[in-house]
mmCIF file of C-alpha atoms in Angstrom:
data_model
loop_
_atom_site.group_PDB
_atom_site.id
_atom_site.type_symbol
_atom_site.label_atom_id
_atom_site.label_comp_id
_atom_site.label_asym_id
_atom_site.label_seq_id
_atom_site.Cartn_x
_atom_site.Cartn_y
_atom_site.Cartn_z
ATOM 1 C CA MET A 1222 4.198 -25.559 100.651
ATOM 2 C CA ALA A 1223 7.848 -25.718 99.806
ATOM 3 C CA ASP A 1224 8.546 -23.672 96.667
ATOM 4 C CA SER A 1225 11.904 -23.897 94.974
ATOM 5 C CA THR A 1226 13.465 -23.042 91.658
ATOM 6 C CA ALA A 1227 15.007 -25.496 89.265
ATOM 7 C CA SER A 1228 18.722 -26.157 89.274
ATOM 8 C CA ALA A 1229 20.760 -23.335 87.761
ATOM 9 C CA ASP A 1230 22.506 -25.817 85.504
ATOM 10 C CA PRO A 1231 20.326 -28.917 85.128
ATOM 11 C CA ALA A 1232 22.301 -30.139 82.142
ATOM 12 C CA ALA A 1233 25.302 -30.592 84.440
ATOM 13 C CA GLN A 1234 23.463 -33.283 86.388
ATOM 14 C CA PRO A 1235 23.902 -36.878 85.321
ATOM 15 C CA PRO A 1236 20.614 -38.457 84.161
ATOM 16 C CA ALA A 1237 20.197 -40.502 87.341
ATOM 17 C CA ASP A 1238 20.300 -37.347 89.457
ATOM 18 C CA ARG A 1239 17.651 -35.441 87.555
ATOM 19 C CA PRO A 1240 14.108 -35.110 88.870
ATOM 20 C CA VAL A 1241 10.865 -36.192 87.343
ATOM 21 C CA TYR A 1242 9.104 -33.051 86.134
ATOM 22 C CA VAL A 1243 5.360 -32.883 86.650
ATOM 23 C CA ILE A 1244 3.685 -30.306 84.398
ATOM 24 C CA GLY A 1245 0.617 -28.833 86.096
ATOM 25 C CA GLY A 1246 -0.237 -28.023 89.707
ATOM 26 C CA GLY A 1247 -3.825 -29.252 89.720
ATOM 27 C CA PRO A 1248 -5.104 -32.380 91.499
ATOM 28 C CA GLY A 1249 -3.494 -34.749 88.993
ATOM 29 C CA GLY A 1250 -0.089 -33.124 89.156
ATOM 30 C CA LEU A 1251 -0.064 -32.800 92.932
ATOM 31 C CA ALA A 1252 -1.163 -36.408 93.384
ATOM 32 C CA ALA A 1253 1.563 -37.628 91.026
ATOM 33 C CA ALA A 1254 4.217 -35.548 92.795
ATOM 34 C CA HIS A 1255 3.306 -36.944 96.206
ATOM 35 C CA ALA A 1256 3.096 -40.526 94.934
ATOM 36 C CA LEU A 1257 6.561 -40.185 93.397
ATOM 37 C CA ARG A 1258 7.931 -38.708 96.608
ATOM 38 C CA ALA A 1259 6.417 -41.596 98.564
ATOM 39 C CA GLN A 1260 8.371 -43.951 96.297
ATOM 40 C CA GLY A 1261 11.589 -42.071 97.044
ATOM 41 C CA VAL A 1262 11.634 -40.301 93.678
ATOM 42 C CA ARG A 1263 12.274 -36.568 93.488
ATOM 43 C CA ALA A 1264 9.455 -34.780 91.669
ATOM 44 C CA VAL A 1265 9.288 -31.096 90.746
ATOM 45 C CA VAL A 1266 5.908 -29.595 89.847
ATOM 46 C CA LEU A 1267 5.932 -26.831 87.241
ATOM 47 C CA GLU A 1268 2.794 -24.650 87.444
ATOM 48 C CA LYS A 1269 2.237 -21.774 85.041
ATOM 49 C CA SER A 1270 -0.021 -19.863 87.462
ATOM 50 C CA GLU A 1271 1.035 -18.332 90.740
ATOM 51 C CA ARG A 1272 -0.921 -20.811 92.856
ATOM 52 C CA VAL A 1273 -1.892 -24.468 92.742
ATOM 53 C CA GLY A 1274 -5.377 -25.458 91.643
ATOM 54 C CA ALA A 1275 -5.623 -22.625 89.111
ATOM 55 C CA SER A 1276 -8.403 -24.160 87.013
ATOM 56 C CA TRP A 1277 -10.506 -24.848 90.086
ATOM 57 C CA ARG A 1278 -10.219 -21.228 91.168
ATOM 58 C CA ARG A 1279 -11.795 -20.169 87.853
ATOM 59 C CA HIS A 1280 -14.885 -22.364 88.066
ATOM 60 C CA TYR A 1281 -18.330 -20.910 88.799
ATOM 61 C CA ASP A 1282 -19.237 -20.232 92.402
ATOM 62 C CA ARG A 1283 -21.908 -22.875 93.013
ATOM 63 C CA LEU A 1284 -19.867 -25.783 91.647
ATOM 64 C CA HIS A 1285 -19.588 -28.868 93.840
ATOM 65 C CA LEU A 1286 -17.929 -32.173 93.088
ATOM 66 C CA HIS A 1287 -20.412 -34.689 91.687
ATOM 67 C CA THR A 1288 -18.407 -37.400 93.407
ATOM 68 C CA THR A 1289 -18.427 -38.099 97.117
ATOM 69 C CA ARG A 1290 -15.905 -36.561 99.469
ATOM 70 C CA ARG A 1291 -14.823 -39.996 100.705
ATOM 71 C CA LEU A 1292 -13.932 -41.168 97.187
ATOM 72 C CA SER A 1293 -12.391 -37.895 96.036
ATOM 73 C CA GLY A 1294 -9.353 -37.609 98.313
ATOM 74 C CA LEU A 1295 -5.899 -37.794 96.785
ATOM 75 C CA PRO A 1296 -3.177 -40.184 98.024
ATOM 76 C CA GLY A 1297 -1.925 -39.538 101.525
ATOM 77 C CA LEU A 1298 -4.550 -37.021 102.714
ATOM 78 C CA PRO A 1299 -8.310 -37.577 102.992
ATOM 79 C CA MET A 1300 -10.674 -34.678 102.470
ATOM 80 C CA PRO A 1301 -11.965 -33.356 105.837
ATOM 81 C CA ARG A 1302 -15.384 -34.556 106.957
ATOM 82 C CA SER A 1303 -16.326 -30.930 107.541
ATOM 83 C CA PHE A 1304 -16.440 -30.454 103.762
ATOM 84 C CA GLY A 1305 -19.653 -32.469 103.602
ATOM 85 C CA ARG A 1306 -20.582 -35.189 101.153
ATOM 86 C CA TRP A 1307 -20.488 -32.985 98.019
ATOM 87 C CA VAL A 1308 -17.405 -30.807 98.222
ATOM 88 C CA SER A 1309 -17.676 -27.171 97.107
ATOM 89 C CA ARG A 1310 -15.313 -25.477 94.686
ATOM 90 C CA ASP A 1311 -13.825 -23.327 97.447
ATOM 91 C CA ASN A 1312 -13.161 -26.348 99.620
ATOM 92 C CA VAL A 1313 -11.528 -28.182 96.704
ATOM 93 C CA VAL A 1314 -9.133 -25.232 96.382
ATOM 94 C CA ARG A 1315 -8.462 -25.255 100.131
ATOM 95 C CA TYR A 1316 -7.801 -28.978 99.981
ATOM 96 C CA LEU A 1317 -5.306 -28.656 97.111
ATOM 97 C CA GLU A 1318 -3.438 -25.890 98.943
ATOM 98 C CA LYS A 1319 -3.323 -28.010 102.098
ATOM 99 C CA TYR A 1320 -2.269 -31.070 100.122
ATOM 100 C CA ALA A 1321 0.779 -29.312 98.671
ATOM 101 C CA GLU A 1322 1.738 -27.931 102.081
ATOM 102 C CA TYR A 1323 1.100 -31.138 104.027
ATOM 103 C CA HIS A 1324 3.249 -33.246 101.693
ATOM 104 C CA GLN A 1325 5.922 -30.543 101.333
ATOM 105 C CA LEU A 1326 5.810 -30.824 97.583
ATOM 106 C CA GLU A 1327 8.496 -29.182 95.501
ATOM 107 C CA ILE A 1328 6.564 -26.702 93.373
ATOM 108 C CA VAL A 1329 7.776 -23.974 91.038
ATOM 109 C CA THR A 1330 5.033 -21.496 90.151
ATOM 110 C CA GLY A 1331 4.949 -18.996 87.305
ATOM 111 C CA VAL A 1332 6.680 -21.412 84.950
ATOM 112 C CA GLU A 1333 4.927 -22.560 81.786
ATOM 113 C CA VAL A 1334 6.341 -25.412 79.721
ATOM 114 C CA SER A 1335 6.060 -24.724 76.000
ATOM 115 C CA ARG A 1336 7.700 -27.828 74.559
ATOM 116 C CA VAL A 1337 8.970 -31.216 75.684
ATOM 117 C CA GLU A 1338 11.466 -33.237 73.685
ATOM 118 C CA PRO A 1339 13.873 -36.118 74.249
ATOM 119 C CA SER A 1340 17.339 -35.132 75.429
ATOM 120 C CA ALA A 1341 20.488 -36.568 73.923
ATOM 121 C CA ASP A 1342 21.256 -38.694 76.985
ATOM 122 C CA GLY A 1343 17.907 -40.463 77.160
ATOM 123 C CA GLY A 1344 16.086 -38.086 79.494
ATOM 124 C CA TRP A 1345 13.734 -35.246 78.652
ATOM 125 C CA LEU A 1346 14.355 -31.602 77.841
ATOM 126 C CA LEU A 1347 11.663 -29.084 78.801
ATOM 127 C CA HIS A 1348 11.552 -25.616 77.276
ATOM 128 C CA ALA A 1349 9.880 -23.237 79.713
ATOM 129 C CA THR A 1350 9.195 -19.619 80.601
ATOM 130 C CA GLY A 1351 12.085 -17.200 80.419
ATOM 131 C CA GLY A 1352 14.196 -19.367 78.150
ATOM 132 C CA ARG A 1353 14.604 -22.089 80.791
ATOM 133 C CA GLU A 1354 15.777 -25.473 79.625
ATOM 134 C CA LEU A 1355 15.158 -28.143 82.252
ATOM 135 C CA THR A 1356 16.339 -31.714 81.940
ATOM 136 C CA GLY A 1357 14.428 -34.464 83.701
ATOM 137 C CA SER A 1358 14.600 -38.220 83.846
ATOM 138 C CA ALA A 1359 10.875 -38.541 83.125
ATOM 139 C CA VAL A 1360 7.904 -36.225 82.569
ATOM 140 C CA VAL A 1361 4.321 -36.441 83.827
ATOM 141 C CA VAL A 1362 1.958 -34.199 81.865
ATOM 142 C CA ALA A 1363 -0.961 -33.163 84.081
ATOM 143 C CA THR A 1364 -2.123 -29.912 82.518
ATOM 144 C CA GLY A 1365 -5.761 -30.829 82.855
ATOM 145 C CA TYR A 1366 -8.885 -31.909 81.020
ATOM 146 C CA ASN A 1367 -10.323 -28.373 81.074
ATOM 147 C CA HIS A 1368 -7.352 -26.440 79.742
ATOM 148 C CA THR A 1369 -8.381 -24.041 76.968
ATOM 149 C CA PRO A 1370 -11.995 -22.792 76.584
ATOM 150 C CA HIS A 1371 -13.553 -23.652 73.241
ATOM 151 C CA VAL A 1372 -16.225 -21.532 71.569
ATOM 152 C CA PRO A 1373 -17.423 -22.805 68.171
ATOM 153 C CA ASP A 1374 -16.746 -20.547 65.224
ATOM 154 C CA TRP A 1375 -20.440 -19.994 64.536
ATOM 155 C CA PRO A 1376 -21.214 -18.028 61.359
ATOM 156 C CA GLY A 1377 -21.916 -14.399 62.215
ATOM 157 C CA ARG A 1378 -20.604 -14.769 65.745
ATOM 158 C CA ASP A 1379 -18.360 -11.724 65.653
ATOM 159 C CA ALA A 1380 -21.218 -9.427 64.599
ATOM 160 C CA PHE A 1381 -23.463 -10.372 67.537
ATOM 161 C CA LYS A 1382 -24.117 -7.250 69.598
ATOM 162 C CA GLY A 1383 -25.268 -9.053 72.699
ATOM 163 C CA GLU A 1384 -22.941 -10.535 75.301
ATOM 164 C CA LEU A 1385 -21.206 -13.774 74.322
ATOM 165 C CA LEU A 1386 -18.980 -15.581 76.815
ATOM 166 C CA HIS A 1387 -17.614 -19.025 77.487
ATOM 167 C CA ALA A 1388 -18.875 -20.869 80.552
ATOM 168 C CA GLY A 1389 -15.349 -20.618 81.951
ATOM 169 C CA GLU A 1390 -15.946 -16.875 82.394
ATOM 170 C CA TYR A 1391 -19.241 -17.355 84.251
ATOM 171 C CA ARG A 1392 -19.073 -16.975 88.024
ATOM 172 C CA ASN A 1393 -22.586 -16.455 89.418
ATOM 173 C CA PRO A 1394 -26.059 -15.301 88.285
ATOM 174 C CA GLY A 1395 -25.796 -11.803 89.785
ATOM 175 C CA PRO A 1396 -24.937 -9.937 86.560
ATOM 176 C CA TYR A 1397 -27.759 -11.712 84.697
ATOM 177 C CA ALA A 1398 -30.700 -10.974 86.982
ATOM 178 C CA GLY A 1399 -33.623 -9.753 84.863
ATOM 179 C CA ARG A 1400 -31.881 -10.754 81.622
ATOM 180 C CA ASP A 1401 -32.757 -13.176 78.835
ATOM 181 C CA VAL A 1402 -29.962 -15.782 78.704
ATOM 182 C CA LEU A 1403 -29.254 -18.626 76.300
ATOM 183 C CA VAL A 1404 -26.966 -21.386 77.567
ATOM 184 C CA VAL A 1405 -25.471 -23.468 74.760
ATOM 185 C CA GLY A 1406 -24.564 -27.043 75.672
ATOM 186 C CA VAL A 1407 -26.166 -29.557 77.986
ATOM 187 C CA GLY A 1408 -23.189 -31.128 79.666
ATOM 188 C CA ASN A 1409 -22.929 -30.918 83.443
ATOM 189 C CA THR A 1410 -21.616 -27.345 83.256
ATOM 190 C CA GLY A 1411 -24.350 -26.064 80.978
ATOM 191 C CA ALA A 1412 -27.084 -27.797 82.936
ATOM 192 C CA GLU A 1413 -25.861 -26.425 86.253
ATOM 193 C CA ILE A 1414 -25.375 -22.881 84.973
ATOM 194 C CA ALA A 1415 -28.910 -22.899 83.553
ATOM 195 C CA VAL A 1416 -30.299 -23.868 86.956
ATOM 196 C CA ASP A 1417 -28.093 -21.289 88.661
ATOM 197 C CA LEU A 1418 -29.440 -18.547 86.377
ATOM 198 C CA VAL A 1419 -33.036 -19.511 87.063
ATOM 199 C CA GLU A 1420 -32.488 -19.501 90.802
ATOM 200 C CA GLY A 1421 -30.551 -16.226 90.525
ATOM 201 C CA GLY A 1422 -33.360 -14.253 88.902
ATOM 202 C CA ALA A 1423 -32.709 -14.304 85.155
ATOM 203 C CA SER A 1424 -35.917 -13.276 83.372
ATOM 204 C CA ARG A 1425 -35.684 -16.112 80.849
ATOM 205 C CA VAL A 1426 -33.330 -19.065 80.523
ATOM 206 C CA ARG A 1427 -33.104 -21.220 77.434
ATOM 207 C CA LEU A 1428 -30.845 -24.242 77.053
ATOM 208 C CA SER A 1429 -29.654 -25.146 73.570
ATOM 209 C CA VAL A 1430 -29.335 -28.904 73.071
ATOM 210 C CA ARG A 1431 -27.842 -30.623 70.022
ATOM 211 C CA THR A 1432 -27.957 -34.197 71.312
ATOM 212 C CA ALA A 1433 -30.230 -35.297 74.142
ATOM 213 C CA PRO A 1434 -28.078 -36.270 77.135
ATOM 214 C CA HIS A 1435 -28.350 -39.123 79.542
ATOM 215 C CA ILE A 1436 -29.479 -37.688 82.872
ATOM 216 C CA VAL A 1437 -28.871 -39.504 86.152
ATOM 217 C CA ARG A 1438 -29.675 -38.659 89.724
ATOM 218 C CA ARG A 1439 -26.573 -37.638 91.652
ATOM 219 C CA SER A 1440 -27.800 -39.759 94.540
ATOM 220 C CA THR A 1441 -30.786 -42.073 95.016
ATOM 221 C CA ALA A 1442 -31.733 -43.111 98.553
ATOM 222 C CA GLY A 1443 -28.175 -42.336 99.629
ATOM 223 C CA TRP A 1444 -26.585 -44.352 96.802
ATOM 224 C CA ALA A 1445 -24.334 -42.018 94.822
ATOM 225 C CA ALA A 1446 -24.223 -42.311 91.038
ATOM 226 C CA GLN A 1447 -20.462 -42.558 91.413
ATOM 227 C CA PHE A 1448 -20.836 -45.924 93.166
ATOM 228 C CA THR A 1449 -22.667 -47.286 90.131
ATOM 229 C CA GLY A 1450 -20.019 -45.791 87.866
ATOM 230 C CA ILE A 1451 -17.290 -47.649 89.749
ATOM 231 C CA LEU A 1452 -19.190 -50.934 89.576
ATOM 232 C CA CYS A 1453 -19.768 -50.512 85.838
ATOM 233 C CA ARG A 1454 -16.189 -49.545 85.014
ATOM 234 C CA ARG A 1455 -15.101 -53.098 84.154
ATOM 235 C CA LEU A 1456 -18.373 -54.402 82.712
ATOM 236 C CA PRO A 1457 -19.009 -54.843 78.986
ATOM 237 C CA VAL A 1458 -20.335 -51.696 77.327
ATOM 238 C CA GLY A 1459 -23.394 -53.437 75.901
ATOM 239 C CA LEU A 1460 -24.375 -54.868 79.281
ATOM 240 C CA VAL A 1461 -24.173 -51.488 80.990
ATOM 241 C CA ASP A 1462 -26.210 -49.925 78.188
ATOM 242 C CA ARG A 1463 -28.947 -52.539 78.651
ATOM 243 C CA MET A 1464 -28.975 -52.098 82.430
ATOM 244 C CA ALA A 1465 -29.023 -48.291 82.296
ATOM 245 C CA GLY A 1466 -32.103 -48.003 80.099
ATOM 246 C CA PRO A 1467 -34.716 -49.460 82.474
ATOM 247 C CA LEU A 1468 -33.064 -47.744 85.456
ATOM 248 C CA ALA A 1469 -33.371 -44.350 83.767
ATOM 249 C CA LYS A 1470 -37.063 -44.893 83.083
ATOM 250 C CA VAL A 1471 -37.644 -45.529 86.764
ATOM 251 C CA SER A 1472 -35.504 -42.719 88.186
ATOM 252 C CA VAL A 1473 -35.783 -39.935 85.593
ATOM 253 C CA PRO A 1474 -39.134 -38.679 84.209
ATOM 254 C CA ASP A 1475 -39.790 -38.469 80.476
ATOM 255 C CA LEU A 1476 -39.040 -34.905 79.410
ATOM 256 C CA SER A 1477 -39.831 -35.403 75.724
ATOM 257 C CA ALA A 1478 -42.710 -32.918 75.838
ATOM 258 C CA GLN A 1479 -40.259 -30.299 77.144
ATOM 259 C CA GLY A 1480 -37.725 -30.982 74.380
ATOM 260 C CA LEU A 1481 -35.477 -33.498 76.146
ATOM 261 C CA PRO A 1482 -36.334 -36.959 74.806
ATOM 262 C CA ARG A 1483 -34.614 -40.018 76.139
ATOM 263 C CA PRO A 1484 -31.372 -40.688 74.220
ATOM 264 C CA ASP A 1485 -31.498 -43.360 71.538
ATOM 265 C CA THR A 1486 -27.938 -44.485 72.263
ATOM 266 C CA GLY A 1487 -26.662 -46.395 75.289
ATOM 267 C CA LEU A 1488 -25.304 -44.569 78.313
ATOM 268 C CA TYR A 1489 -21.930 -46.319 78.438
ATOM 269 C CA SER A 1490 -21.536 -46.179 74.657
ATOM 270 C CA ARG A 1491 -21.870 -42.413 74.943
ATOM 271 C CA VAL A 1492 -19.344 -42.326 77.791
ATOM 272 C CA ASN A 1493 -16.804 -44.067 75.571
ATOM 273 C CA GLU A 1494 -17.404 -41.315 73.012
ATOM 274 C CA GLY A 1495 -16.589 -38.700 75.658
ATOM 275 C CA ALA A 1496 -20.140 -37.748 76.709
ATOM 276 C CA ILE A 1497 -20.510 -38.038 80.476
ATOM 277 C CA PRO A 1498 -24.095 -38.286 81.818
ATOM 278 C CA VAL A 1499 -25.594 -35.135 83.294
ATOM 279 C CA GLN A 1500 -25.929 -35.460 87.050
ATOM 280 C CA ASP A 1501 -29.123 -33.784 88.108
ATOM 281 C CA VAL A 1502 -28.726 -30.855 90.501
ATOM 282 C CA GLY A 1503 -32.072 -29.262 89.686
ATOM 283 C CA LEU A 1504 -32.299 -29.455 85.886
ATOM 284 C CA ILE A 1505 -35.095 -32.029 85.794
ATOM 285 C CA ASP A 1506 -37.346 -29.946 88.020
ATOM 286 C CA ALA A 1507 -36.502 -26.702 86.195
ATOM 287 C CA VAL A 1508 -37.301 -28.220 82.783
ATOM 288 C CA ARG A 1509 -40.540 -29.849 83.986
ATOM 289 C CA LYS A 1510 -41.760 -26.531 85.354
ATOM 290 C CA GLY A 1511 -40.754 -24.610 82.238
ATOM 291 C CA ARG A 1512 -38.267 -22.458 84.079
ATOM 292 C CA VAL A 1513 -35.532 -23.708 81.760
ATOM 293 C CA GLU A 1514 -36.747 -23.875 78.153
ATOM 294 C CA VAL A 1515 -35.043 -26.412 75.910
ATOM 295 C CA VAL A 1516 -34.340 -25.196 72.354
ATOM 296 C CA PRO A 1517 -32.516 -26.740 69.366
ATOM 297 C CA ALA A 1518 -28.809 -26.441 68.620
ATOM 298 C CA VAL A 1519 -27.254 -23.124 67.647
ATOM 299 C CA GLU A 1520 -26.402 -22.908 63.952
ATOM 300 C CA GLY A 1521 -25.094 -19.345 63.867
ATOM 301 C CA PHE A 1522 -25.879 -15.641 64.299
ATOM 302 C CA GLU A 1523 -27.778 -13.411 61.897
ATOM 303 C CA ASP A 1524 -29.044 -9.825 62.170
ATOM 304 C CA ASP A 1525 -28.073 -9.767 65.837
ATOM 305 C CA LYS A 1526 -30.111 -12.871 66.552
ATOM 306 C CA VAL A 1527 -29.221 -16.468 67.261
ATOM 307 C CA VAL A 1528 -30.179 -18.924 64.532
ATOM 308 C CA LEU A 1529 -31.330 -22.305 65.814
ATOM 309 C CA ALA A 1530 -31.476 -25.619 63.979
ATOM 310 C CA GLY A 1531 -34.794 -25.658 62.167
ATOM 311 C CA GLY A 1532 -34.615 -21.980 61.320
ATOM 312 C CA ASP A 1533 -35.978 -20.222 64.396
ATOM 313 C CA HIS A 1534 -34.316 -16.920 65.376
ATOM 314 C CA ILE A 1535 -34.126 -15.781 68.997
ATOM 315 C CA ALA A 1536 -32.693 -12.630 70.565
ATOM 316 C CA PRO A 1537 -31.208 -13.301 74.016
ATOM 317 C CA ASP A 1538 -29.324 -10.589 75.878
ATOM 318 C CA THR A 1539 -26.527 -13.012 76.730
ATOM 319 C CA VAL A 1540 -25.217 -16.238 75.240
ATOM 320 C CA ILE A 1541 -23.156 -18.481 77.520
ATOM 321 C CA ALA A 1542 -21.258 -21.137 75.563
ATOM 322 C CA ALA A 1543 -20.906 -24.241 77.718
ATOM 323 C CA THR A 1544 -19.175 -25.845 74.759
ATOM 324 C CA GLY A 1545 -16.262 -27.493 76.440
ATOM 325 C CA TYR A 1546 -12.503 -27.194 76.462
ATOM 326 C CA ARG A 1547 -9.541 -28.324 74.463
ATOM 327 C CA ARG A 1548 -6.598 -30.214 75.959
ATOM 328 C CA SER A 1549 -4.183 -27.952 73.999
ATOM 329 C CA LEU A 1550 -1.310 -30.429 74.089
ATOM 330 C CA GLU A 1551 -0.257 -29.957 70.473
ATOM 331 C CA GLY A 1552 2.348 -27.288 71.141
ATOM 332 C CA VAL A 1553 3.893 -29.167 74.053
ATOM 333 C CA VAL A 1554 4.025 -32.752 72.776
ATOM 334 C CA GLY A 1555 2.288 -32.750 69.388
ATOM 335 C CA HIS A 1556 5.579 -33.213 67.546
ATOM 336 C CA LEU A 1557 6.218 -36.482 69.396
ATOM 337 C CA ASP A 1558 3.385 -38.398 67.708
ATOM 338 C CA VAL A 1559 1.751 -39.184 71.063
ATOM 339 C CA LEU A 1560 -1.702 -37.642 70.429
ATOM 340 C CA ASP A 1561 -4.693 -39.049 68.580
ATOM 341 C CA ALA A 1562 -6.726 -37.249 65.918
ATOM 342 C CA ARG A 1563 -8.711 -35.412 68.613
ATOM 343 C CA GLY A 1564 -5.608 -34.168 70.424
ATOM 344 C CA ARG A 1565 -5.824 -36.643 73.292
ATOM 345 C CA PRO A 1566 -2.883 -38.714 74.550
ATOM 346 C CA VAL A 1567 -2.780 -42.152 72.969
ATOM 347 C CA VAL A 1568 -1.995 -43.641 76.394
ATOM 348 C CA HIS A 1569 -2.551 -42.521 79.955
ATOM 349 C CA GLY A 1570 -1.655 -43.525 83.484
ATOM 350 C CA PRO A 1571 1.319 -45.883 83.954
ATOM 351 C CA ARG A 1572 1.724 -46.625 80.240
ATOM 352 C CA THR A 1573 4.038 -44.563 78.059
ATOM 353 C CA PRO A 1574 4.010 -44.301 74.271
ATOM 354 C CA LYS A 1575 6.344 -46.803 72.624
ATOM 355 C CA ASN A 1576 8.097 -43.979 70.827
ATOM 356 C CA ALA A 1577 8.337 -41.806 73.951
ATOM 357 C CA PRO A 1578 9.332 -43.916 76.975
ATOM 358 C CA GLY A 1579 9.370 -41.935 80.184
ATOM 359 C CA LEU A 1580 6.527 -39.605 79.118
ATOM 360 C CA TYR A 1581 3.325 -40.041 81.140
ATOM 361 C CA PHE A 1582 -0.135 -38.472 81.000
ATOM 362 C CA THR A 1583 -2.764 -38.167 83.712
ATOM 363 C CA GLY A 1584 -6.131 -36.433 83.865
ATOM 364 C CA PHE A 1585 -7.035 -36.508 80.185
ATOM 365 C CA THR A 1586 -10.021 -38.821 80.484
ATOM 366 C CA ASN A 1587 -13.375 -38.109 82.119
ATOM 367 C CA PRO A 1588 -14.384 -41.400 83.757
ATOM 368 C CA ILE A 1589 -17.839 -42.084 85.200
ATOM 369 C CA SER A 1590 -16.122 -43.474 88.295
ATOM 370 C CA GLY A 1591 -14.911 -39.984 89.241
ATOM 371 C CA MET A 1592 -12.050 -37.806 88.040
ATOM 372 C CA PHE A 1593 -10.388 -37.332 91.440
ATOM 373 C CA ARG A 1594 -10.601 -41.051 92.200
ATOM 374 C CA GLU A 1595 -8.974 -41.982 88.902
ATOM 375 C CA LEU A 1596 -6.297 -39.290 89.290
ATOM 376 C CA ALA A 1597 -5.400 -40.795 92.658
ATOM 377 C CA LEU A 1598 -5.182 -44.316 91.236
ATOM 378 C CA ASP A 1599 -3.183 -43.169 88.215
ATOM 379 C CA ALA A 1600 -0.742 -41.227 90.391
ATOM 380 C CA GLU A 1601 0.230 -44.283 92.403
ATOM 381 C CA LYS A 1602 0.502 -46.479 89.312
ATOM 382 C CA ILE A 1603 2.695 -43.936 87.530
ATOM 383 C CA ALA A 1604 4.922 -43.546 90.587
ATOM 384 C CA LYS A 1605 5.378 -47.303 90.963
ATOM 385 C CA THR A 1606 6.223 -47.660 87.285
ATOM 386 C CA ILE A 1607 8.833 -44.904 87.409
ATOM 387 C CA SER A 1608 10.242 -46.267 90.655
ATOM 388 C CA ARG A 1609 10.727 -49.692 89.073
ATOM 389 C CA ASP A 1610 12.529 -48.229 86.099
ATOM 390 C CA THR A 1611 16.167 -49.167 86.531
ATOM 391 C CA ASP A 1612 17.543 -47.931 83.223
ATOM 392 C CA ARG A 1613 19.097 -44.545 82.504
ATOM 393 C CA ARG A 1614 15.819 -42.713 83.093
ATOM 394 C CA LEU A 1615 15.711 -43.768 86.755
ATOM 395 C CA PRO A 1616 15.199 -40.589 88.879
ATOM 396 C CA SER A 1617 17.271 -39.894 91.940
ATOM 397 C CA ARG A 1618 16.085 -41.100 95.318
ATOM 398 C CA ILE A 1619 15.285 -38.699 98.116
ATOM 399 C CA THR A 1620 15.275 -39.249 101.821
ATOM 400 C CA HIS A 1621 12.495 -38.183 104.105
#
């Protein structure tokens, strides 16, 4: 990997000679940097951590991609066959390191961008660590879908004497062997951590569910759920909802008696609201056998106990909040009027906001067709759009 520092005096460069700055050294940022380089555009990745793939390094040990290896490679470098069909967290990290090295990407680590704003000459000014002010011709924001852990401000939370942690701090079940654990949230992370705890020897595992999720098999007779997600991507929402219902009844047992009724809203309608189906990696079996007990949503904490919807009080040793993340883009671009009410970019991929031309976003959606696949497609579209830009924001060309 070719590391370099930014120009000592970037403001001295004419706009056409300034690079495109890519904020974030995860899969989205690396893919965008390579795609730009392949178009002859100089791209500089700014990564706040000391190594690429920082968020992937923090994930729990047993995590594997829920998308196939073949459809998860980034542009210009397939994932090795030796990684298997479902790629492990450690192998994802190895792949990202290799990707940066193989493509000789220009990466500056230890630099965090705090604010992006238009420069006087039509480019972009980035305020970064150590008082740096970097001027680029365009900016690609790729800081990630899972940026800042979010734990709800439950009443009484601070007085709870047991252990309370976000799922982002969970690594493996070792510390919880023989303990009573409540996992809050039934997204893919919560479901997988609950199964991990059961298999790792926790004495009791309960899973708090506010809204019953759609559950799909990761693979059926060799057909990956991702393949269906890709096929459904362009179909009308209502049609996919109608197709998914009967399929779920055939492939997934009714868990109503165990506290997980079938959802009363359509699968694709829920996806459009941001709720990705849970891909089964053992949850169905664990719930059927009573090894994972489903309980209602958490309402708060009282007298050192957890208060559940309906009024029940339980006293777990540990509460793991699998309650999601925030994009945390407000400080960086919130002043530019490019975020919606939920803090998400109003556009993504090759489109730029009308009031902020030259500002791109990638990796802020969670598509059923696969995050890595969509990052790869977005990277090439963004690079082609920037390459075609012939006005004053056009980045300099590089030779290979």
